[in-house]
PDB file of N, CA and C in Angstrom:
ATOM      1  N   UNK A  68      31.891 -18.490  15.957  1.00  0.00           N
ATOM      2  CA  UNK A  68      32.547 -18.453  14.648  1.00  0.00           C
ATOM      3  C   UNK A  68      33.955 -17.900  14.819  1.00  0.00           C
ATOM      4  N   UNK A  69      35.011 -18.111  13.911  1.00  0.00           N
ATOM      5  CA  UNK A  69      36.292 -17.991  13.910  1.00  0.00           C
ATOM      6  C   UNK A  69      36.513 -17.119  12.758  1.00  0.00           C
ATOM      7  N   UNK A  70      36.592 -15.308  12.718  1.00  0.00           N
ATOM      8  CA  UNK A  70      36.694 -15.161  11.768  1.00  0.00           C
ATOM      9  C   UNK A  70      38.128 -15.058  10.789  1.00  0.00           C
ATOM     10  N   UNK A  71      37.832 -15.445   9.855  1.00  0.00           N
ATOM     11  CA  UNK A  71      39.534 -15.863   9.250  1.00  0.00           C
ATOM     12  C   UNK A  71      39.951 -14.158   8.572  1.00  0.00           C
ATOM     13  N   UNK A  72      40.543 -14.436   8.019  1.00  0.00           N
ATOM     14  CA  UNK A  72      41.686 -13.006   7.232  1.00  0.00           C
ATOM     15  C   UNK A  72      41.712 -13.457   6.033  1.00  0.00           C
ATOM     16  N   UNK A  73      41.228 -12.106   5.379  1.00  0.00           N
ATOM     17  CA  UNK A  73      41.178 -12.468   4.100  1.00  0.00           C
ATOM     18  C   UNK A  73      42.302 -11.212   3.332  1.00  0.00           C
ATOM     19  N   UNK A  74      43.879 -11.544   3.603  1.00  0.00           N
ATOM     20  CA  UNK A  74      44.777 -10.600   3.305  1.00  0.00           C
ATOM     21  C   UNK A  74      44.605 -10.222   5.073  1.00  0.00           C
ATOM     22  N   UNK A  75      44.659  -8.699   5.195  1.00  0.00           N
ATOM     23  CA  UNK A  75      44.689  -7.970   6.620  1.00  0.00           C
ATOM     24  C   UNK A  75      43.171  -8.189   7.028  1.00  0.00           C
ATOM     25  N   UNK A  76      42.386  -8.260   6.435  1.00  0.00           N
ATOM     26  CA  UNK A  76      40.941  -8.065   6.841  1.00  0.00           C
ATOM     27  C   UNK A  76      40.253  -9.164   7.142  1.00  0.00           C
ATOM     28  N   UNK A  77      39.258  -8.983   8.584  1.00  0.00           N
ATOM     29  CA  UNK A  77      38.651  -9.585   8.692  1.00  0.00           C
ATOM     30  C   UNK A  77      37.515 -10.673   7.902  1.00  0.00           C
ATOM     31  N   UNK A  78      36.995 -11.672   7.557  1.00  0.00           N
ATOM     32  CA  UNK A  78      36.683 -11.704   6.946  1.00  0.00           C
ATOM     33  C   UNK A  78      35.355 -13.351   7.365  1.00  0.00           C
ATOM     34  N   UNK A  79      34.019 -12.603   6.972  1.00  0.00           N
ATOM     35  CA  UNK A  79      32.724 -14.012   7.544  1.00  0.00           C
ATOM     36  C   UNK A  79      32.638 -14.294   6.505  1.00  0.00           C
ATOM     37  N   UNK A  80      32.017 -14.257   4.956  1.00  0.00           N
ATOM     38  CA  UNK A  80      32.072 -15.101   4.177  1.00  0.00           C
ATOM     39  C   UNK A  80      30.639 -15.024   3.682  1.00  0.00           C
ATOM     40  N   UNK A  81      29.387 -14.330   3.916  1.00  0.00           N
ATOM     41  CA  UNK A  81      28.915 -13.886   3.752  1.00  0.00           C
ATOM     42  C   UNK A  81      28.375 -12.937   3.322  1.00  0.00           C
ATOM     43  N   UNK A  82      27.182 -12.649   2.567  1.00  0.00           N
ATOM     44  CA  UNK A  82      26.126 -11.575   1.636  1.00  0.00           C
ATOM     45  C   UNK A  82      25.275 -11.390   2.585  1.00  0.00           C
ATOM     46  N   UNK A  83      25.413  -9.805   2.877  1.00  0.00           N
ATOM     47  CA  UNK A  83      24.309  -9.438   3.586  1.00  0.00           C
ATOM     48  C   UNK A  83      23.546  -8.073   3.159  1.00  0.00           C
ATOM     49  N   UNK A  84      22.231  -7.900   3.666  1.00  0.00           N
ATOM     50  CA  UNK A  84      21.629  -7.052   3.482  1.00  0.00           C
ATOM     51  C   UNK A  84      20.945  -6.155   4.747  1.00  0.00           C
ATOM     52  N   UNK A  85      20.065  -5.272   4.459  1.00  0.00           N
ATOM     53  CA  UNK A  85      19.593  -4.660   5.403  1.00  0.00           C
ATOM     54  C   UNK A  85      18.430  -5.362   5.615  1.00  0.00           C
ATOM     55  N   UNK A  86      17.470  -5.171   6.898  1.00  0.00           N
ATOM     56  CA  UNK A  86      16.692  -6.076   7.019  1.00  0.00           C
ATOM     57  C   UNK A  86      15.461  -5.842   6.465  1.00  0.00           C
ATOM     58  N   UNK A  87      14.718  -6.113   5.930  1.00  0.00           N
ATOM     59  CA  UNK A  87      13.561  -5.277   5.157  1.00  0.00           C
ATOM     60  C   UNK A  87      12.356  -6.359   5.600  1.00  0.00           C
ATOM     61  N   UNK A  88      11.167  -5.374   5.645  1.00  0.00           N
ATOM     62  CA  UNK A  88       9.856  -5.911   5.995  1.00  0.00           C
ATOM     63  C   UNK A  88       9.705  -7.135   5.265  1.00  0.00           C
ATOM     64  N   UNK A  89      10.190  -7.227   3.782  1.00  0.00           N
ATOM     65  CA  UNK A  89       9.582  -8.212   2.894  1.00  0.00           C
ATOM     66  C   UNK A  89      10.501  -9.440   3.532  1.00  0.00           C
ATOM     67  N   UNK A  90      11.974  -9.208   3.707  1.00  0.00           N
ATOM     68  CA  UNK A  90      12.343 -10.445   3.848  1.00  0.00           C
ATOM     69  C   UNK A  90      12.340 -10.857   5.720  1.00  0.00           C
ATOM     70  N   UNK A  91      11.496  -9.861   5.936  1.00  0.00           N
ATOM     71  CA  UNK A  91      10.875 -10.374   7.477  1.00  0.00           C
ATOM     72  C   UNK A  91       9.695 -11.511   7.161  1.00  0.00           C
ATOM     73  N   UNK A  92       8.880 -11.173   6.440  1.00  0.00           N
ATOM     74  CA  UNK A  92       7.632 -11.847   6.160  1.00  0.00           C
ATOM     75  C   UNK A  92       7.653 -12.881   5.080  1.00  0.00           C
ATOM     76  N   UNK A  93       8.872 -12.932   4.310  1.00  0.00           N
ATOM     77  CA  UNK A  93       9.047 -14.194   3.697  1.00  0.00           C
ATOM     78  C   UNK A  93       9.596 -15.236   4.730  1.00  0.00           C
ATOM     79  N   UNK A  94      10.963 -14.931   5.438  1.00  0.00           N
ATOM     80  CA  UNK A  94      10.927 -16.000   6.358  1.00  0.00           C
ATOM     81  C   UNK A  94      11.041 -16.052   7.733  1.00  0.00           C
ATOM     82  N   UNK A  95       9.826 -15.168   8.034  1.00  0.00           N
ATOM     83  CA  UNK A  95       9.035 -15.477   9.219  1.00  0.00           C
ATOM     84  C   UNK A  95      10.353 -15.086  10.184  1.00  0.00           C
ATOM     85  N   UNK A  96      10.894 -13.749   9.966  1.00  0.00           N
ATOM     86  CA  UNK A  96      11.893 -12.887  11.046  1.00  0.00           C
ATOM     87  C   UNK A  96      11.469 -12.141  11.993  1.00  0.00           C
ATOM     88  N   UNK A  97      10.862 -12.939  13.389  1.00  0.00           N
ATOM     89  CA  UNK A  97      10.343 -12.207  14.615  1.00  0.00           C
ATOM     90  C   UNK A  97      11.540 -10.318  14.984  1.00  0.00           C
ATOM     91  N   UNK A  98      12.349 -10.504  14.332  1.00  0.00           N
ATOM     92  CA  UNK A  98      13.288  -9.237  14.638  1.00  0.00           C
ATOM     93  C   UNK A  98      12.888  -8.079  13.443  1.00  0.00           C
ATOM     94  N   UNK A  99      13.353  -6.922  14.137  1.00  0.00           N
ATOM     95  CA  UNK A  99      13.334  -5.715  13.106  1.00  0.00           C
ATOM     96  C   UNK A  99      14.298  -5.089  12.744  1.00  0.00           C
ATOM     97  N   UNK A 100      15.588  -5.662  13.348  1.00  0.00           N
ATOM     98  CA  UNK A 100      16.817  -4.885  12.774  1.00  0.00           C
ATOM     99  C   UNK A 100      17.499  -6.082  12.891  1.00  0.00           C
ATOM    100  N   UNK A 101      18.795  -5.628  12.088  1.00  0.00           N
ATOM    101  CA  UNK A 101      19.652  -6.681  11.830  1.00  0.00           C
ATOM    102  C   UNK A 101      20.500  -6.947  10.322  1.00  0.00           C
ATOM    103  N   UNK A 102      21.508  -7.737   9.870  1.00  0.00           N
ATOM    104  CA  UNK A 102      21.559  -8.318   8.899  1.00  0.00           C
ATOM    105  C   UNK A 102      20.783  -9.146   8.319  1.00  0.00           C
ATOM    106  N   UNK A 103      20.422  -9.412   6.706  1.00  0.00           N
ATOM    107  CA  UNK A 103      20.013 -10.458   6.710  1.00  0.00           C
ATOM    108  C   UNK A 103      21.030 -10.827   5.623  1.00  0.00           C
ATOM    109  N   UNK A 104      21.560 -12.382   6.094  1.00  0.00           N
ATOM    110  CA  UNK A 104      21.892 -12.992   5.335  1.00  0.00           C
ATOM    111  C   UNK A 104      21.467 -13.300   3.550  1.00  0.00           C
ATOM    112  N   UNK A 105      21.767 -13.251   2.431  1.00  0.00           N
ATOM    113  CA  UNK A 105      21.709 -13.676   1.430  1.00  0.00           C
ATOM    114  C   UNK A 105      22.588 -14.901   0.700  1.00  0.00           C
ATOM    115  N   UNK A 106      23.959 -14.352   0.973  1.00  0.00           N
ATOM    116  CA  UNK A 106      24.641 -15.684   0.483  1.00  0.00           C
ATOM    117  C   UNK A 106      25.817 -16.072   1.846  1.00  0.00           C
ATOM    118  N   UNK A 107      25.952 -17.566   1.605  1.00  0.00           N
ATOM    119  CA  UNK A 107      27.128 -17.527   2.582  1.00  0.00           C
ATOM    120  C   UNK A 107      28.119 -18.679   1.533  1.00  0.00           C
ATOM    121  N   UNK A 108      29.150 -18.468   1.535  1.00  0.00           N
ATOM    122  CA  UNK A 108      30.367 -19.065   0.769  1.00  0.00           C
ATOM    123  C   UNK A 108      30.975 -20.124   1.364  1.00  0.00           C
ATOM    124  N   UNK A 109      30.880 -21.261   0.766  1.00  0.00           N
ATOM    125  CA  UNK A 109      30.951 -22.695   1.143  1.00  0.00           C
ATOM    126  C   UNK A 109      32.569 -22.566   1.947  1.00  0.00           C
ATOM    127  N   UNK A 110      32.281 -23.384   3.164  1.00  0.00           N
ATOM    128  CA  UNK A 110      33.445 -23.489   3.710  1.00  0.00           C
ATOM    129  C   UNK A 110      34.401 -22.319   4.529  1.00  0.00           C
ATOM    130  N   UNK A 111      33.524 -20.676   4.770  1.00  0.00           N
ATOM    131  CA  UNK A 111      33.654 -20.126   4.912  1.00  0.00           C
ATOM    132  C   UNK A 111      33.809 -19.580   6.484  1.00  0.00           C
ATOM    133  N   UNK A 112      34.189 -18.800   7.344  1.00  0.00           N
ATOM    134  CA  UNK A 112      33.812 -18.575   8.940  1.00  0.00           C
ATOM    135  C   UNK A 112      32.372 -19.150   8.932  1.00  0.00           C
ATOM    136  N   UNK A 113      31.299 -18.288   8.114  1.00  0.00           N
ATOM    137  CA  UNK A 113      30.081 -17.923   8.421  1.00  0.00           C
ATOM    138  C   UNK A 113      29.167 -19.776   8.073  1.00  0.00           C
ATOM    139  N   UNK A 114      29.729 -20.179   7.383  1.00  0.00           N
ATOM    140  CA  UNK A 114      29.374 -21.793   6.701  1.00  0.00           C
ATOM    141  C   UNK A 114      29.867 -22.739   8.179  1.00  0.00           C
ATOM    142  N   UNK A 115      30.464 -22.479   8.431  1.00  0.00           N
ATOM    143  CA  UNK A 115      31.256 -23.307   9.058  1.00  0.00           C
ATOM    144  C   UNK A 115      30.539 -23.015  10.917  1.00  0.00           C
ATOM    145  N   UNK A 116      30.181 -21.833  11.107  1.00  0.00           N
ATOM    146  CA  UNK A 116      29.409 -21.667  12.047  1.00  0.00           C
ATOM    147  C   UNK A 116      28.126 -22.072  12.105  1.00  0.00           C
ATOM    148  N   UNK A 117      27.723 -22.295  11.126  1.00  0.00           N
ATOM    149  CA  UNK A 117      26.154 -23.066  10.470  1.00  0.00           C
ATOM    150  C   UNK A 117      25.255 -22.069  10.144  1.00  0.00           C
ATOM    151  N   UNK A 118      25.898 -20.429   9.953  1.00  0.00           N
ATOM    152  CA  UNK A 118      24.734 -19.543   8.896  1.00  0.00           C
ATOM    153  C   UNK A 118      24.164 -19.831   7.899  1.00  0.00           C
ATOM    154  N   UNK A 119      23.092 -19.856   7.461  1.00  0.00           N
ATOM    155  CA  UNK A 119      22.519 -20.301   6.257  1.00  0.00           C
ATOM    156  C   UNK A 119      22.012 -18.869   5.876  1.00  0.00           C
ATOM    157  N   UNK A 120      21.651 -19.024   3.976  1.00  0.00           N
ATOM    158  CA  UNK A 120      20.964 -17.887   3.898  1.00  0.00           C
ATOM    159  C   UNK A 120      19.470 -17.604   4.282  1.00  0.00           C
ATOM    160  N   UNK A 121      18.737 -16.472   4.664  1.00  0.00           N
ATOM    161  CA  UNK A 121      17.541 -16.822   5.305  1.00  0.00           C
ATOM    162  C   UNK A 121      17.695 -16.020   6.547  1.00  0.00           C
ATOM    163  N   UNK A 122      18.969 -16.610   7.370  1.00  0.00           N
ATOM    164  CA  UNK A 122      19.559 -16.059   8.130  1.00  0.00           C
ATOM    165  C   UNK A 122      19.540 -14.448   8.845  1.00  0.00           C
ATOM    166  N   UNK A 123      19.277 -14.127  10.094  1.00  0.00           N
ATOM    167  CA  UNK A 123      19.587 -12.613   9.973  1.00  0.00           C
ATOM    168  C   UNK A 123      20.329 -12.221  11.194  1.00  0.00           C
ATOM    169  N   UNK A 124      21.949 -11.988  11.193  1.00  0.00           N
ATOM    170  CA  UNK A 124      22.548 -11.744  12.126  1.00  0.00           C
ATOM    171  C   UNK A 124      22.167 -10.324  13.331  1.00  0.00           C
ATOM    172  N   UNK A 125      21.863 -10.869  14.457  1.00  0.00           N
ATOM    173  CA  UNK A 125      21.516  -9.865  15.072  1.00  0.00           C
ATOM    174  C   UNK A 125      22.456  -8.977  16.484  1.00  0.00           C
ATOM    175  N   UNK A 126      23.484  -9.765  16.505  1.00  0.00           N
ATOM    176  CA  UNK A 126      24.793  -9.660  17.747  1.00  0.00           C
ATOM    177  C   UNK A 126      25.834 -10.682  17.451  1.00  0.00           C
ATOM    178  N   UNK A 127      27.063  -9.673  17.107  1.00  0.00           N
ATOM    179  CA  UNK A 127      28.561 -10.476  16.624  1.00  0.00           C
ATOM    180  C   UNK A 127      29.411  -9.836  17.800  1.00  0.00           C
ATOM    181  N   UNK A 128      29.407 -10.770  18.254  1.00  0.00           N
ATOM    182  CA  UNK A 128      31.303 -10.337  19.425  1.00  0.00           C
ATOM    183  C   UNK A 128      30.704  -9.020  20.355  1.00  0.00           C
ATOM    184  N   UNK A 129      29.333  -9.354  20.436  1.00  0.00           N
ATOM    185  CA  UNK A 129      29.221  -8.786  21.764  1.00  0.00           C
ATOM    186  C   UNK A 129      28.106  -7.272  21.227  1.00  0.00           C
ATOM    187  N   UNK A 130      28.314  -7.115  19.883  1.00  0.00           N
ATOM    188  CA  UNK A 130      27.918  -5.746  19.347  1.00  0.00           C
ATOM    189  C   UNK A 130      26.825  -5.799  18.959  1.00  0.00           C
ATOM    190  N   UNK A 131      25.796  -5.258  18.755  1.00  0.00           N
ATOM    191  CA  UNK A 131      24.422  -5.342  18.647  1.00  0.00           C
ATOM    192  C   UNK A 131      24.823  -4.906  17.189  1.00  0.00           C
ATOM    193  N   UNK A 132      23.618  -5.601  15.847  1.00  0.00           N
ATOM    194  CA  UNK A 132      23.921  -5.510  14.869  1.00  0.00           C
ATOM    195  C   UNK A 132      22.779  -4.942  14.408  1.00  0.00           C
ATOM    196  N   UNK A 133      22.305  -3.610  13.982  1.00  0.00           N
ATOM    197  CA  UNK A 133      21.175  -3.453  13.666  1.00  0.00           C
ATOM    198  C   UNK A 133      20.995  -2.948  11.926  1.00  0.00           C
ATOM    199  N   UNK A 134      22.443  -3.183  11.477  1.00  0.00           N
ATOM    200  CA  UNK A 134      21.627  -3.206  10.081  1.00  0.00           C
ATOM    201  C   UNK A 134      23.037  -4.026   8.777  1.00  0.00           C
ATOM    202  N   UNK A 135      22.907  -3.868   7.569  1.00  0.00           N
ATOM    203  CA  UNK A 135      24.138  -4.265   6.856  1.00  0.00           C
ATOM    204  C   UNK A 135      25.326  -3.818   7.573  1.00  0.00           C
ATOM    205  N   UNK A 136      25.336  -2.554   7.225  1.00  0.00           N
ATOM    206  CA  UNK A 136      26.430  -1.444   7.240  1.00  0.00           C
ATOM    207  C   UNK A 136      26.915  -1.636   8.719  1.00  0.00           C
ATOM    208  N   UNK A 137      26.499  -2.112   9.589  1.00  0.00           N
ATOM    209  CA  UNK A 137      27.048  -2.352  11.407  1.00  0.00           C
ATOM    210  C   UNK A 137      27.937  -3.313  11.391  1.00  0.00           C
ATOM    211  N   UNK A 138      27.573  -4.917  10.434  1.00  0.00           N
ATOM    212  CA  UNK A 138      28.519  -5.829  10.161  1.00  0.00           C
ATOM    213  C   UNK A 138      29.614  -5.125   9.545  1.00  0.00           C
ATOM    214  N   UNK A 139      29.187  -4.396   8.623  1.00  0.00           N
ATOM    215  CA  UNK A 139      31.023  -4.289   7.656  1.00  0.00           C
ATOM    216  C   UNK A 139      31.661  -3.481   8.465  1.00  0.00           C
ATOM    217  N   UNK A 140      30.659  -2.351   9.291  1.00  0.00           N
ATOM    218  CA  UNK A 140      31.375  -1.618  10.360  1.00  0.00           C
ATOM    219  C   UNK A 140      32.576  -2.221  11.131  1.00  0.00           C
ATOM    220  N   UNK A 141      31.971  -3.050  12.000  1.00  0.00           N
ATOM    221  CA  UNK A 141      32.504  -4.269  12.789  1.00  0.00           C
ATOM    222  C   UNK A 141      33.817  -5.093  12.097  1.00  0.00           C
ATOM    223  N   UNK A 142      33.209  -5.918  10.892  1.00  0.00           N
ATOM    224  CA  UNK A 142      34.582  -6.710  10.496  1.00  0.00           C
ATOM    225  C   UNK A 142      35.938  -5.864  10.331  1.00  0.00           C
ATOM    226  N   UNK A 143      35.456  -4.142  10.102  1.00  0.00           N
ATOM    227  CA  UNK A 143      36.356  -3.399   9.653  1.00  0.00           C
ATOM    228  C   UNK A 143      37.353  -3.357  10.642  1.00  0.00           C
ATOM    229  N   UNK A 144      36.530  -3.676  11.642  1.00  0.00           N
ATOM    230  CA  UNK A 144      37.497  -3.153  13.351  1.00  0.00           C
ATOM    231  C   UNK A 144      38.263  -4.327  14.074  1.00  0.00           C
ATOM    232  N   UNK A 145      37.530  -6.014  13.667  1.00  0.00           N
ATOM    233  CA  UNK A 145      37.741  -6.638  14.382  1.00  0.00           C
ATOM    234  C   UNK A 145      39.303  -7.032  13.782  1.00  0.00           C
ATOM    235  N   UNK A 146      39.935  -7.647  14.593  1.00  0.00           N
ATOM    236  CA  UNK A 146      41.230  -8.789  14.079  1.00  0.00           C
ATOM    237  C   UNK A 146      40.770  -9.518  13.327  1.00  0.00           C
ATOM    238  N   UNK A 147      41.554 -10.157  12.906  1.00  0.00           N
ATOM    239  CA  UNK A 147      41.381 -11.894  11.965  1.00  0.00           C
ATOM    240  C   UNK A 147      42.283 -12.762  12.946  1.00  0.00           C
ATOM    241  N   UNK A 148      40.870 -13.918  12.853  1.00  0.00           N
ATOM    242  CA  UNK A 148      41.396 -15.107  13.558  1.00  0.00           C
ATOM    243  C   UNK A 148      41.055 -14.883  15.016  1.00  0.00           C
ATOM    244  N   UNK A 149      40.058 -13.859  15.367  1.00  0.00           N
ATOM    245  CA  UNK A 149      39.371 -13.865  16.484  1.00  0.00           C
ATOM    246  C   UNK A 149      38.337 -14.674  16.452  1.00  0.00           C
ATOM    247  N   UNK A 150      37.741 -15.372  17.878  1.00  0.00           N
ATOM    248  CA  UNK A 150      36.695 -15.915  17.534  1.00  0.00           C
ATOM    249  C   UNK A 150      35.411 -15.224  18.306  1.00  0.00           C
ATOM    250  N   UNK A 151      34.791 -15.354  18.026  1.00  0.00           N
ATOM    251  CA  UNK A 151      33.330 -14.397  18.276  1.00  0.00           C
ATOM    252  C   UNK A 151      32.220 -15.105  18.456  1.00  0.00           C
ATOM    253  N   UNK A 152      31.185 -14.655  19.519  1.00  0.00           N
ATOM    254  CA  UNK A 152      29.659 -15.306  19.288  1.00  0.00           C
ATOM    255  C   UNK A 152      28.949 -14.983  18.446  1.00  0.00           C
ATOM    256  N   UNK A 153      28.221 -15.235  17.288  1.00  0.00           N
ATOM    257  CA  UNK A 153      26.838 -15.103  16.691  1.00  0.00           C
ATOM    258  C   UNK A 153      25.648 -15.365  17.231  1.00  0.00           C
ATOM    259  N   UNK A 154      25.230 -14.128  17.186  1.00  0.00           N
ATOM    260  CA  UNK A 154      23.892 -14.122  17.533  1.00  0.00           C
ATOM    261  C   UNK A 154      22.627 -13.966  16.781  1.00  0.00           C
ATOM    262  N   UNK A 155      21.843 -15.074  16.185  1.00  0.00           N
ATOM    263  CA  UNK A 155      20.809 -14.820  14.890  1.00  0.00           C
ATOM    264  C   UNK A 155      19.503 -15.954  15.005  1.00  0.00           C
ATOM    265  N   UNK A 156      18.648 -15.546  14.131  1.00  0.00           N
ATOM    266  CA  UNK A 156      17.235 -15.687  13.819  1.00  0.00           C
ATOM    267  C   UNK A 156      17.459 -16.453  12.659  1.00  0.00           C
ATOM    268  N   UNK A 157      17.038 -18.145  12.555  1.00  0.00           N
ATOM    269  CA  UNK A 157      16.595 -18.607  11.904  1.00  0.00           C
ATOM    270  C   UNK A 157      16.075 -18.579  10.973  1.00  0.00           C
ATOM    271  N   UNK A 158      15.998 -18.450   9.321  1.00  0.00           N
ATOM    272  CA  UNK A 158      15.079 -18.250   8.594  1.00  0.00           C
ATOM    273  C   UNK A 158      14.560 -19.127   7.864  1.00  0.00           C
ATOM    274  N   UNK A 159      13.619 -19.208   7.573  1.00  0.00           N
ATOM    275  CA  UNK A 159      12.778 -20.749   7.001  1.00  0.00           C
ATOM    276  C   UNK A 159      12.948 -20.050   5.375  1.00  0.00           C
ATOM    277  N   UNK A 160      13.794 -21.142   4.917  1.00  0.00           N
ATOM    278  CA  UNK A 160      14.473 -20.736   3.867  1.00  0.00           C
ATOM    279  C   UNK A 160      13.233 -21.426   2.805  1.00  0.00           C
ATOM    280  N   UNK A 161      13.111 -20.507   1.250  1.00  0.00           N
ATOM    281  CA  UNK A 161      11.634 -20.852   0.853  1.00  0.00           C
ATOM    282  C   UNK A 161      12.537 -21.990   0.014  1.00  0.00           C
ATOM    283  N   UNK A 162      11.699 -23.372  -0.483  1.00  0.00           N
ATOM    284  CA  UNK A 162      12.553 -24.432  -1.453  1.00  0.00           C
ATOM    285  C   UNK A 162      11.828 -24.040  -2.324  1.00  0.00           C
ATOM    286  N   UNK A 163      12.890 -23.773  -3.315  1.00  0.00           N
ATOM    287  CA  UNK A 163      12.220 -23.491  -5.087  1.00  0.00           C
ATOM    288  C   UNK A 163      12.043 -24.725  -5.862  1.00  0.00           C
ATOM    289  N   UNK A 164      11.137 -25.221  -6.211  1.00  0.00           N
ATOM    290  CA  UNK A 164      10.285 -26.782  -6.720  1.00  0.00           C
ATOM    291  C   UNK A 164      11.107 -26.379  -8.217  1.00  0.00           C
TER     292      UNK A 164
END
């Protein structure tokens, strides 16, 4: 992913949370720490890298991510317009009928 600048700040484009048992066992998140994705903003770094919500980021640019607060940690530090590996867990996103 390429993260862009949003003003001076880094910026993925993404809603995240802490990782919680429930949304381990809704979509089937073999991990115990981490982000989990909630929203990601169309057209965004994080869209554009192919995050979906469901999602739970677990290693950005090398840094082990073990909860919300580690990402915002991180974007706080990184440049804009660096590009970075993502590292994450699939989530089987539930379809609402």
């Amino acid at each position: 992913a390429m993260i862009q600048s949003e003003e001076s700040r880094a910026w993925l484009g993404c809603s995240v949370a802490d990782l919680s048992e429930a949304w381990r066992r809704q979509f089937s998140i073999p991990a115990f720490r981490g982000a989990a994705i909630s929203d990601v903003v169309a057209n965004s770094p994080a869209a554009v890298a192919g995050l979906k919500p469901g999602d739970v980021i677990i290693e950005i640019g090398g840094r082990s991510i073990e909860s919300a607060r580690d990402l915002t940690q991180w974007l706080n530090e990184i440049r804009p317009g660096t590009a970075v590996k993502v590292s994450y867990f699939r989530g089987l996103m539930a379809k609402v009928s």
